[in-house]
Short mmCIF file of C-alpha atoms in Angstrom, two decimals:
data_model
loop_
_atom_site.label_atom_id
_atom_site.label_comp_id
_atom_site.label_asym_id
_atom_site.label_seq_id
_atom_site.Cartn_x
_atom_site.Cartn_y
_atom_site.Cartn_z
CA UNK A 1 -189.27 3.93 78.82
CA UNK A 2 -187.31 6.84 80.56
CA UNK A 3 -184.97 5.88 83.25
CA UNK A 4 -184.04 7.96 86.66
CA UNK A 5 -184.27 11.68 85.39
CA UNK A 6 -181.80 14.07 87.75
CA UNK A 7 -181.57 17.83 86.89
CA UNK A 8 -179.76 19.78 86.64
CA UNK A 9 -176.93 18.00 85.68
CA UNK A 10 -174.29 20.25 86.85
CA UNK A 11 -175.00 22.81 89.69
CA UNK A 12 -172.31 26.01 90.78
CA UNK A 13 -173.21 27.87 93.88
CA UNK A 14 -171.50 30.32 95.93
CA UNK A 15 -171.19 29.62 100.11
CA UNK A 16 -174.36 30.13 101.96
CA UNK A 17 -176.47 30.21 98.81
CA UNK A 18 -179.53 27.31 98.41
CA UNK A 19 -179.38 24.10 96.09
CA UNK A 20 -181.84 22.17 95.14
CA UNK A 21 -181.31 18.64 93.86
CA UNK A 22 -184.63 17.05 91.48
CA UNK A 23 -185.23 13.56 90.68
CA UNK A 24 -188.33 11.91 89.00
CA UNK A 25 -187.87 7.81 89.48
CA UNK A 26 -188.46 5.44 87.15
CA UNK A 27 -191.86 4.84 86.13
CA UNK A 28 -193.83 2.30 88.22
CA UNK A 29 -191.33 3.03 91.09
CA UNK A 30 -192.59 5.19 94.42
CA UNK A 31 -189.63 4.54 96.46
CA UNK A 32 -186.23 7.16 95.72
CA UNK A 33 -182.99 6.98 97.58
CA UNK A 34 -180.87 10.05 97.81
CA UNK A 35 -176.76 8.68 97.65
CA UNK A 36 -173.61 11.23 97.91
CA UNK A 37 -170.49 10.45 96.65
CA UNK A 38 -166.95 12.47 97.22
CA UNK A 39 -164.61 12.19 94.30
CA UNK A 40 -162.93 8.28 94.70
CA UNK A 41 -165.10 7.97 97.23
CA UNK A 42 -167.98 5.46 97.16
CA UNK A 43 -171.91 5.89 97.77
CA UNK A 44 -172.72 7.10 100.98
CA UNK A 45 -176.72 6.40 101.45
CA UNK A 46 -178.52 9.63 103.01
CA UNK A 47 -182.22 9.24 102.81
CA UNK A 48 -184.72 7.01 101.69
CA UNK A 49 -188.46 8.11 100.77
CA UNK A 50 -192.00 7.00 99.51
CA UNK A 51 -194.33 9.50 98.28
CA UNK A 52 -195.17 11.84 101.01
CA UNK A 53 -192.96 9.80 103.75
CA UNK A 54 -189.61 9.51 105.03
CA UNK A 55 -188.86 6.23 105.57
CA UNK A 56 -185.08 6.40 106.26
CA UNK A 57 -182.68 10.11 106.79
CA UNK A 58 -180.19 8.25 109.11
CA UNK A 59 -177.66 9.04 106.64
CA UNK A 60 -178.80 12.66 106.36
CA UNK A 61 -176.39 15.15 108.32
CA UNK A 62 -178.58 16.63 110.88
CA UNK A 63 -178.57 20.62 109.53
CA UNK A 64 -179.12 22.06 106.70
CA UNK A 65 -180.16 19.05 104.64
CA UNK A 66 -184.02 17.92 103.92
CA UNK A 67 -185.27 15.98 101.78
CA UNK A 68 -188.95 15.48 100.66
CA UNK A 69 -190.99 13.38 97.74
CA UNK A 70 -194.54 15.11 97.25
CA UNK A 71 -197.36 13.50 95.71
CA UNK A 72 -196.79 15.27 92.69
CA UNK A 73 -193.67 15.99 91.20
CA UNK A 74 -190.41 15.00 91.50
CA UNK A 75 -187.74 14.17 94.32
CA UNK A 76 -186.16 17.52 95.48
CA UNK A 77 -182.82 17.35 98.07
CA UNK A 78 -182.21 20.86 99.39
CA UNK A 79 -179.71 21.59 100.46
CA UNK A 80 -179.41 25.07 102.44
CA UNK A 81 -176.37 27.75 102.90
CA UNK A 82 -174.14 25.62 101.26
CA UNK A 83 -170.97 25.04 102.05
CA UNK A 84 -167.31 24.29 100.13
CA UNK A 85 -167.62 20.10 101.91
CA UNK A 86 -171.08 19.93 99.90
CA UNK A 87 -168.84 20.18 96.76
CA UNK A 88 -169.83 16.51 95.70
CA UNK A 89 -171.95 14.44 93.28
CA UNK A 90 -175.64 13.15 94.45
CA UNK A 91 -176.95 10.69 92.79
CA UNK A 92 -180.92 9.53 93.24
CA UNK A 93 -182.34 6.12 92.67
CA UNK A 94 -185.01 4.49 92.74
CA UNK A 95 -186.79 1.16 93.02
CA UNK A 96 -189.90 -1.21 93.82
CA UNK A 97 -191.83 -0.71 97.29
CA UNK A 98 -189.23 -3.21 99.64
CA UNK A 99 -190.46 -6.60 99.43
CA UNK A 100 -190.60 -6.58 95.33
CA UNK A 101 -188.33 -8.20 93.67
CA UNK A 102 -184.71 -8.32 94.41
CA UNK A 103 -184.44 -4.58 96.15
CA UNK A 104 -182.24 -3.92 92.99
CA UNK A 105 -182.09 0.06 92.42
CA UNK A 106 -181.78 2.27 88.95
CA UNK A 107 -179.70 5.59 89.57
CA UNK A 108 -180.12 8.56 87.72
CA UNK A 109 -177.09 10.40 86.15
CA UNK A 110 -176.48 12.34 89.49
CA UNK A 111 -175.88 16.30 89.27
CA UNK A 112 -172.64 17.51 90.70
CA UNK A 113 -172.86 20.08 92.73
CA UNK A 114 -169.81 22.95 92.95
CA UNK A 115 -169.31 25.33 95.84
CA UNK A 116 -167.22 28.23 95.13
CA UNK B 1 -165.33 -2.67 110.85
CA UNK B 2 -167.16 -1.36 108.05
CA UNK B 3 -169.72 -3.67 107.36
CA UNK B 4 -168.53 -4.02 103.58
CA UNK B 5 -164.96 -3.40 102.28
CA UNK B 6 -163.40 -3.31 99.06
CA UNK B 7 -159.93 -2.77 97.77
CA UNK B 8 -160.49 0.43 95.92
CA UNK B 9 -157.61 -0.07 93.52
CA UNK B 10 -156.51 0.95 91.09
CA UNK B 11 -156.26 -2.73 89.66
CA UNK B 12 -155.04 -2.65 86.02
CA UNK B 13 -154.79 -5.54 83.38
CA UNK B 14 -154.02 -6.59 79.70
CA UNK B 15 -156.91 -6.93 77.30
CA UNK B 16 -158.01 -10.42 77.34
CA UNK B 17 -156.80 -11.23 81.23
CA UNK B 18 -159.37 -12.91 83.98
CA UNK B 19 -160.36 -10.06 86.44
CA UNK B 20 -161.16 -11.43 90.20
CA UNK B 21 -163.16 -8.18 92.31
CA UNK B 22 -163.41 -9.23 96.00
CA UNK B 23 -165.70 -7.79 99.03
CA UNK B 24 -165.93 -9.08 102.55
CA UNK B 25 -168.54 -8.25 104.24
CA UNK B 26 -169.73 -8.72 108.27
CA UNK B 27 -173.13 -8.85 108.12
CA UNK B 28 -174.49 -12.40 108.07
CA UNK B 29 -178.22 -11.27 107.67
CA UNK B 30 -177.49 -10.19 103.94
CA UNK B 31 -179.16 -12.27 101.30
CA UNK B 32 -179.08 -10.37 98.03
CA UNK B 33 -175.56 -9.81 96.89
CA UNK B 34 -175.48 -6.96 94.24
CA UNK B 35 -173.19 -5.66 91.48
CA UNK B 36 -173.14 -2.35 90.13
CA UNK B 37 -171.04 -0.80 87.10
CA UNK B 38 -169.95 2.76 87.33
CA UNK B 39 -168.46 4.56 84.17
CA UNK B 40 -166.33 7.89 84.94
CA UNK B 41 -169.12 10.24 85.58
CA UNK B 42 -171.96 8.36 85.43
CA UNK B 43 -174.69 6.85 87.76
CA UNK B 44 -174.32 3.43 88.69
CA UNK B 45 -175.90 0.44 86.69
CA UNK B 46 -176.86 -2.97 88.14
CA UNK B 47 -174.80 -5.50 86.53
CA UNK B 48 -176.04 -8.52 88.29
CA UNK B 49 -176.67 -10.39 91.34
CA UNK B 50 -177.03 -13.60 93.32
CA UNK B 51 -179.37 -14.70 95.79
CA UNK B 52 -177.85 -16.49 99.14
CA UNK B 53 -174.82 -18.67 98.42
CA UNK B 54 -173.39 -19.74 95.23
CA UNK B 55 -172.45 -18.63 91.90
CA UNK B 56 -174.47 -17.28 89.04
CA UNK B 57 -173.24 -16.26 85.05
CA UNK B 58 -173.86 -14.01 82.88
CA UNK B 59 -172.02 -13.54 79.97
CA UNK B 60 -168.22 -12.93 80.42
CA UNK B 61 -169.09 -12.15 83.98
CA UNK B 62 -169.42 -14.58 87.33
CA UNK B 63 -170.85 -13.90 90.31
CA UNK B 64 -170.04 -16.03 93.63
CA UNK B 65 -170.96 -15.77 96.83
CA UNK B 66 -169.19 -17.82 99.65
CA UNK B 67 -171.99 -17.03 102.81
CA UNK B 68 -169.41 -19.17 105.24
CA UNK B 69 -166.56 -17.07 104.86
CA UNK B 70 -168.94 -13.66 104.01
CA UNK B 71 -166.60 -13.11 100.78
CA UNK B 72 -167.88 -12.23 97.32
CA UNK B 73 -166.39 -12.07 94.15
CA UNK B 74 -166.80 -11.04 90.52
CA UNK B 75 -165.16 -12.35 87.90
CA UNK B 76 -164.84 -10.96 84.09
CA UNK B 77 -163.18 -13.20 81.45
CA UNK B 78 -161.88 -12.03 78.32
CA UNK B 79 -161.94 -8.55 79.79
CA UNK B 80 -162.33 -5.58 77.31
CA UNK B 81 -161.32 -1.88 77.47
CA UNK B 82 -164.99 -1.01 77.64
CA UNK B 83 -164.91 -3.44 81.06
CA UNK B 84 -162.78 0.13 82.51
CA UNK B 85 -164.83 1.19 85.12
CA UNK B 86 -165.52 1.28 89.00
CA UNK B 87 -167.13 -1.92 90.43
CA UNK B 88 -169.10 -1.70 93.57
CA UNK B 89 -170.54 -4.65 95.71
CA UNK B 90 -173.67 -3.88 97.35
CA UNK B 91 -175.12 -7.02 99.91
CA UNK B 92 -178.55 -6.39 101.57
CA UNK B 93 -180.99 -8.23 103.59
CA UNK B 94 -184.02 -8.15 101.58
CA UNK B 95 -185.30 -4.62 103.01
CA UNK B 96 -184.29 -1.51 101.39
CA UNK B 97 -181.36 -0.09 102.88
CA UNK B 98 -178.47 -1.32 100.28
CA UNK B 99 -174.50 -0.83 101.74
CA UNK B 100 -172.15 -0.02 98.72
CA UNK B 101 -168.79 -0.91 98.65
CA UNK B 102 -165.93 1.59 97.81
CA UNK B 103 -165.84 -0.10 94.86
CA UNK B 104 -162.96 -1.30 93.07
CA UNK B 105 -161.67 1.24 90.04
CA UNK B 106 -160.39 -1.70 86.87
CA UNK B 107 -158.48 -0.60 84.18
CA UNK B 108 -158.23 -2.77 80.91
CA UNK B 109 -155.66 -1.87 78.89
CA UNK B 110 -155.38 -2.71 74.82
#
C-alpha cells in the first residue's frame, strides 16, 4: 500500500534553468496539494488540484510557477527559470475529494530543490 | 494576525518530562483541529486530531481543543528521544484548504 511517491528526491539546478517537481498520491486519492517550505520555516500551501482541475493556486506566486494533475500520470510542479529564492523543499500531499472524512492529508517525502 | 501561530521554539526537555505544544488560532469557522509530526527531513505525518471542542487520547499523546478561547494544545507524557521532532497544528473548516502552523521544533533529551 504505497504512500505519497515524490521524485526526485533531491533536485540541483543552475539560475534560469527548468524544474520539474512529480508526485503520484496515494491510491484511492484524486485530490494533491502542492506545500513549500523554507528551511525553519513552516508549510506554506500553493496549489490545490483534482485530476484535470485547479481548484485552488492562491498560494501560487503569479510567474513562473504552474502546476497541473493530468488524467494520467502523476502531479508535476514546474517551476520555470529558476531562481536562487526557489532554493526550498516542496512537499505534495494528498487526500479524499473535500467532504470525506476528516480532510486529513498524507505528504510525500518532498524533493528539495537547490539553485546554484 | 496570522490566522494560526505557534511558538516555533526551540523547546527542549529531559526524557520522561510532560510536553505542553500550544497554537492560537483566529478563525472561529475551524472545526477539525489537526496534528502533524515532522522528523528532520521528512514529510509531515498526521499524528492525530479532534473534532470541535474537547480533548481526545491517544497513547502518550492528548489532544485539546478550547473553541472559546481558539487555543489548542498537545500534550506528550513520558516523552522519548524519538518524540524529537517539529510539531505543527493545522485547524480547518471542513473544506480543503488546511493552515499549518510554524510548528513548534521539541527536543527530548536522554
Amino acid at each position: 500500500n504505497a504512500g505519497v511517491m515524490q521524485n526526485p528526491r533531491h533536485l540541483v539546478r543552475r539560475r534560469g534553468q527548468e524544474a520539474r517537481l512529480r508526485c503520484s498520491p496515494m491510491k484511492g486519492h484524486s485530490h494533491v496539494y502542492w506545500y513549500r517550505q523554507l528551511p525553519e520555516e513552516g508549510l506554506k500551501f500553493m496549489v490545490y488540484l483534482q485530476k484535470e482541475n485547479i481548484i485552488d493556486e492562491s498560494g501560487m506566486p503569479k510567474e513562473r510557477f504552474s502546476a497541473e494533475f493530468p488524467k494520467e500520470g502523476p502531479s508535476i510542479l514546474r517551476i520555470q527559470q529558476v531562481v536562487r529564492g526557489d532554493s526550498a523543499a516542496y512537499f505534495c500531499a494528498s487526500s479524499l475529494p473535500q467532504g470525506a472524512g476528516s480532510g486529513e492529508q498524507y505528504f510525500g517525502p518532498g524533493t528539495r530543490l537547490t539553485v546554484t | 494576525q496570522k490566522e494560526v501561530e505557534q511558538d516555533p521554539g526551540p523547546l527542549s526537555v529531559p526524557e520522561g518530562a510532560i510536553v505542553s505544544l500550544n497554537c492560537t488560532y483566529s478563525n472561529s469557522a475551524f472545526q477539525y483541529f489537526m496534528w502533524y509530526r515532522q522528523y528532520s527531513r521528512k514529510g509531515p505525518e498526521l499524528l492525530m486530531y479532534t473534532y470541535s471542542s474537547g480533548n481526545k487520547e491517544d497513547g502518550r499523546f492528548t489532544a485539546q481543543v478550547d473553541k472559546s478561547s481558539k487555543y489548542i494544545s498537545l500534550f506528550i507524557r513520558d516523552s522519548q528521544p524519538s518524540d524529537s521532532a517539529t510539531y505543527l497544528c493545522a485547524p480547518h473548516t471542513g473544506g480543503f484548504k488546511t493552515i499549518f502552523g510554524a510548528g513548534t521544533r521539541l527536543f527530548v533529551k536522554a
